[in-house]
Structures are given as structure tokens and as C-alpha cells.
Amino acid sequence: MKTLLLILCGLLLSTIAQSQVSGTLTDTNGSPVPFATAVLLKSADSTLVRSTASDEKGFFRLSAAPSGTYTLKISCIGYMDYFSPLTIRDPAYDAGTIRLKAAGQQLSEVVIHSSKPLVQQTAGGLVVNVQNSLLAKGSSALQVLSRSPGVIVDPQTSAISLNGKSGVMVMMDGKLLRLSADQVAALLNGMTADDIAQIELLATPPAKYDADGNAGLINIVTKKNKRPGTSGSVTASAGYGKGAKESADIDLNHNSGKVNFHASYSYNHDHSYALLLAQGTSNAPIIGDLSNFHYNGQGNTVADYQGLGAGLDYHPGAKTTIGGSVYYSSSSGQNNSHNFGDYASKDSILVFDSQLSGSSHTHYLHPSLYLEQTISKEQKLNIGLDLFSHRSNGPTQVQSNFSDSLFASRQRNLSDANIQVFVAQLDYSNTVNKRLQLETGLKSTYTRSQSTSALENLTGDQWVSVGAGTSNDLSTRELIAAGYAVLNWKPDSLTSLSAGARYEYSSNTTDHSLNAQYFVDRKLRKLFPDVFLSRKLNATNTLQLSYTERISRPSFADLASYVSYNSPTSVFTGNPALKPTITHNFKLAYNWQDYLFSILYSRDTNPIEGVQGVPGPTPGLVYLMPENADWQNNLAAQVTIPVKPAAWWEMNYNFTGGWHRYRISYFPELLEKSYFSYSLNFTESFKLPAGYAIELSGYYNSSSYNSNSRSNGNAIFNLGFKKELRDQNGSFQVSIADVFRANNYRGHLGVLITDAFKSDVQVNYQPESHFRPIIKLSYSRSFGSKDKKVTRDTNGTKAEQERL
């Protein structure tokens, strides 16, 4: 009993000897600062004793602490850190009212280094901080994009899907790339990832963005160096898989305060290989009845890319910025493929062996001008003018022993395209008061597209058209006029509501076409509303709810006249009868600390299905072209889990998966299918002593369905090593893509119903890394001014380039 009493007395005295620390946080105007972090540190060694967060009124209370000498630290985003020594003797210590100064009042000599998480969640979707990955150096923009959460890039068609849905549009610095899927892939594959700062995966973009893209928008944000003085960076990479890969990139920037000049040059060379295997049965009337066939396509391609950019920003006054930039890229490709196989019917066996030799040349030019004017403290005006010019040609010749179809032993495929896009945009914002802001704007996009294509046989010494529907000369015009308005309201410090709408008028007409069926005269007027609601539950929990409506217009390539050779029994072509896809999105998102959770439901009307085998103008020939399905419903969940077991070890896991259901009526019988699919992405980073680091990353995509075909699951694992040199002399990095050579795409065509050609085909596509991992060595270094960065709002025109 005496021992027990002594223990109780000791505990009582210990409790009496401890004190609580409390106080109230405000800004310099006296407004409360909620959700700031208050930390109590030991004065002797700065070890953490207690921590808490201020409530919505700025009040904080640190739980009981022993009497002694401490340091009170207050930190909050947007404010300078506050430090105060204190000595605790009494049971309750009142720190009083603490006024926090805005971060902009810090001394210019103070430089704060911070590391953003690899993945962040915004109201519109996810943001991937590309440079946080060791594998960024030496990779192309397309490779980095394919490793992003929820993104799948089809290796055969180059189509990009987001969260299990096709119809995504790609932007570069907020400007839509109005290019076809393969043209976007070629541009991104030539662009080095060293130039990319972030990738924004916007499943539900707000009204200020273009309404294009029923699956959302992918915005690739390039680096922008705004440091005072002269600075820059240089990166060089070399590697090998089955073919050589080299890339180089240099960026220069000079900022004198009034004038900022920046320039960049990039080069990329890629020699790659691929193998396509197919076997099965198909009714190919052009060569006979139902046939068993085996097909082997060996691809050998060499691609070279060069890009040059320059820009100038001029500040004539504190409230005005005038600027312009120009970007030019030139790419060329050489394709030498060997295709062979056989068709076996009940009466005969036809053997074919062909050599394809093709070359392509693409020139891309993007000049732009902008004006940013601060009318008053509350009002801002932005004006932007952009031109996008895309010219390409890609002649291909085929030498074959197979002449039992429409095609002679020697054929050629001609394809030329010239697309000009003019964009004018005006954006205005007005902060009415501390709680209410108005954003509004106008935008006009005018596009002219000219394309010629032909499939021709060599007859004697003359090239003649293969047949009806295999050549065309098409000229089209498109006008899109849009206006938007968004109201942002903060009823209190915890809640924000954004409601807006975008009205668009579009007109698409054909000026000239050799084929009457390709004439188009289509107009569309539609309002696209959106609502975003965000509520901060406490310092670490945020809830978001949104509704958006979007449209996915057919690309120019989807509508165009081109006809290109695929096999002795099939050709690729466009479909001028395609309808746009209208999508309704409902999204619920929840953030807990750095953990991200979201559920997205979407309903698509007339979703566009790419590369469908259907009959066409030439009897017996299979036309591979896009078609409209009736509808598609999607219910997808996304989870991002960052874990930091130790200061030197970081993990990031992302899961995207859900239920999909669609209906198609362009086959001889109705097709309706439901299925579940998912994808997993992960990154493991290890920071080791002496400037070394290791990163392991990869993804797994489950099996999925598209139209009348099934794609099997596939996985990739990548490995990266980094060594930081002393005295800021740069870094070396080694990346190994597809370490286990698991990159292998298998599919089954005709798996659900019987199509017009009774197709039942097994397909196996093996990219280069399936034969040999792709290993690259990179060196990068920054040089010049290390002063604090000067930032500027570069949110210019949010539009243009993916449908070209």
C-alpha cells in the first residue's frame, strides 16, 4: 500500500509539473490563420516535444509538457516561419496573439529548398512532378507519360487512354495539340523528358479549359526558368536496346528584370525494332472464302527529331508583360519492314512475302504572342495569339510476291497533310472581394486542313489507283467559337465553390473532295456546365465534389480521306460520318494528408472506337476505320498512397480501376459488354550516402475489352541509378527500361460476337524491350545564376493541338 501511494503521488506531482501552451494565430491584417502547424522544440537540441494544428479560428493548444526551456515554432504555407523562445513554469502558458508575416516579405537571400510529392491531387485531377523521378533523364516525353498513373499508350495505334477511357486530348503548356494520335506520339517520342516539369492528368477540367476530350485532358507543362541573371542546363544521353538511342538537350535563360530571354534545342535519335504476330481465321472475299492465316511483321524503324525554341518576355512597367515565343521541330523516319505469311482456304494456299520501305517527314511550327495586363489590384487581363502549322508526307513502297488480291507485286502509298490552326483568346479575372472571384473569357479557333492520299499499283511503267475508295484529295475548314464564365466563391476559410459554364459553337465543312461520301457540313451549338465544391474538414482532410460536361470531337485524321496499306486484304482509312462524343462526369475526391482517393462516374454518348474492321467502297476489302459506339458507362476509383518508411526511403503506389459497360450496333449483331479492369503504378526511391540514389518503378495493366476484342494484361519494371557529383558539377544517371523484358501485348479479335468478316484472330505485339532491356546513360548539369526564382503566371491560352 505504501508503494502504491508513493507511485500515485509521483504521478500527481509529474502531472502538476507539466504545462499546456496555447495561443492565437493571425495574419498582419488580424484575420485568423487556420491549419498552421505549431511545434514545441527543446532548446538544447531542437528535438520535437509536442505538435498540433490551429483550428479554423487560428487557436492552437499544445498538450502538457514538462517545465523547462523551449522554442515555439509556427509554420504555415504562404507565411514566414515564426520562432520564439519560452520558459515554462506555470500550468498554463499563454503565448498570446502571434501575427504571421506573408512569405513574400522574406529576405531575398533566404533560399528554401523543398521536394514536392511525386503525385498531387487538384480539383481537376492528378499532377505528376516528373523531375522527382530518376528515370526522367534520358527518357522521352511519351515514355514518361506512359508511366503516369491511369495512363495507357497503345503501342500499335499510339492511342492514349486515361483511367480506362479513350478520347483523351493532349496539351502542351495549356495549348491543345490538334494532331492525330500517331502524330502526337511522334512529337512526344522525339521530345526529351528533361524539358518537362509536370504532367497534369485532368479527368474533370474546369470550364476555362477547352471542352474537348471526353476522357479529360493531359497537360504537359514544360520547364520555365525565371531566375535573375544568366542560367541554363545541359543534358546528354546514350543508350541501346536492339538499336542505338541518343538524345541531347540544352536550355539557356537570361533575365535582366525587364527582359527575359530563353532558348532551347533538343535532339533525339531512336533506332527501334518490333514484331507483330497474328494467326486465326477470317473471311477475306478478296482472295477467297473463310481462310486460316499466319502473319509475321518485323518492324525496323529509325526516327530522328530536332526541336528549337526561343522566347522573349518584356516588362515595360510593373503591371504589363508582353511576350512572344516560337517553337519549330523537324522529324524524319525511315521504316523498313518485312511481312510474310500465308492464307489457307479449302481449295488453295496463298503465300505472301513483302518488303515495305517508307520514309516520313514532319515539320511543326508554333509561334505565339501574348499580353498580360494588371488593370488594378483586383483585375487582370490576358490576350494570346497562336498559330500551329503541321506539314507531313509519308510515301511508302511495297514489293511483294503476293498479287492474288487488289494489289500488284509493286505498290505505293502516298500520304500528305497540311494543317494550319489559328487561335485567339482573351481571359479576364476580377477579384470582387476576399470571398468572390470572377473569371471569364472568349476564344476562337480556325483550322484549315488539306490532305491527299492514294494507294497505287505499278502497271507497266504507270502508277494507277488500286480501286474505288483508295485515293482522295480533301480540303476541310473548322471554326470553333467559345465563351466561358466561372464564379469562385469562398463562403468561409474552409469551403470553396466554383461554378461555371462554357458555350461553344463549331462548324466543320468540306471545301473539296474526290469522293462525294467524304463531304461534311456539320454544326454544333452546346453549353458545357461545371461545378466544383471543396470542403476542408480539418488540417489534414479535404473533400471535393464536382460535375463536368465535355465533348470529344473526331480528329482530322479520323475524318480525313487518307487510305494506307495494312495487308493484302485490308487498308486503313478515316470515317467522315463520325459523330462527336458527349460525356457527363461526376467525381468525388477525398484527401487525407498525402493520401488521395477519388471515385469518377461518366456517361458517354457516341463514344469513338478506333480501328474497326468494316466493309467499305471496294467489295471484299477490309476497311480499318473508327466508328461510333452507342454509349459507354464507366465507374472508376483511383487511390494514391505515398509511404515514407525512413528519411532515405520513399514509396508511391497508385491504383486505378473500375467497371465499364458499352453497347455497339455497327456489327451485324448487337454487342453489349460489361467488364472490370485496373492498372497499378508504383515507384520506390532510395537516397543513399555520397550522393547516390536508386529508383525502382513499374506498372501492371489488367486485361480489358475494346469493341469486339480483348487485350491481355501486361507489366513493366524499370530501374534507375543516380550519382550527384560534388560542387554542383552535375549528375550521372543510368536507366534500365523493362528490366525483365515483360513488355508483351496479346489480344484476341472477334472474341465476343461474329463480325462482317467472321474474324477470330490472336494477336501478339512485341516491342523492342521485349527482346532486350533498353539501357541509357545520361549526364545533366545546371549552370549560371543560382538566385531565387522569379515567378510569373503563364496560364495563357488553354488550348489547341491534339486533333491535327
CSV table of C-alpha atoms in Angstrom, one decimal, residues 413-414 453-455 469-472 518 561-565 571-574 623:
chain,number,residue,atom,x,y,z
A,413,ASN,CA,1.1,4.5,-100.6
A,414,LEU,CA,1.1,8.3,-100.8
A,453,SER,CA,-3.7,10.1,-100.2
A,454,ALA,CA,-3.6,7.3,-102.6
A,455,LEU,CA,-2.9,3.6,-102.9
A,469,GLY,CA,-12.2,4.4,-102.2
A,470,THR,CA,-8.4,4.1,-102.2
A,471,SER,CA,-7.5,7.7,-103.1
A,472,ASN,CA,-8.7,11.2,-102.3
A,518,TYR,CA,-16.4,12.5,-97.7
A,561,SER,CA,-9.6,10.9,-96.7
A,562,TYR,CA,-6.3,9.0,-96.2
A,563,VAL,CA,-6.1,5.4,-97.3
A,564,SER,CA,-2.9,3.4,-96.3
A,565,TYR,CA,-1.8,-0.1,-96.9
A,571,VAL,CA,-6.4,-0.8,-95.6
A,572,PHE,CA,-6.5,2.0,-93.0
A,573,THR,CA,-8.8,4.9,-93.7
A,574,GLY,CA,-10.9,7.6,-92.0
A,623,TYR,CA,-11.5,-1.1,-94.1
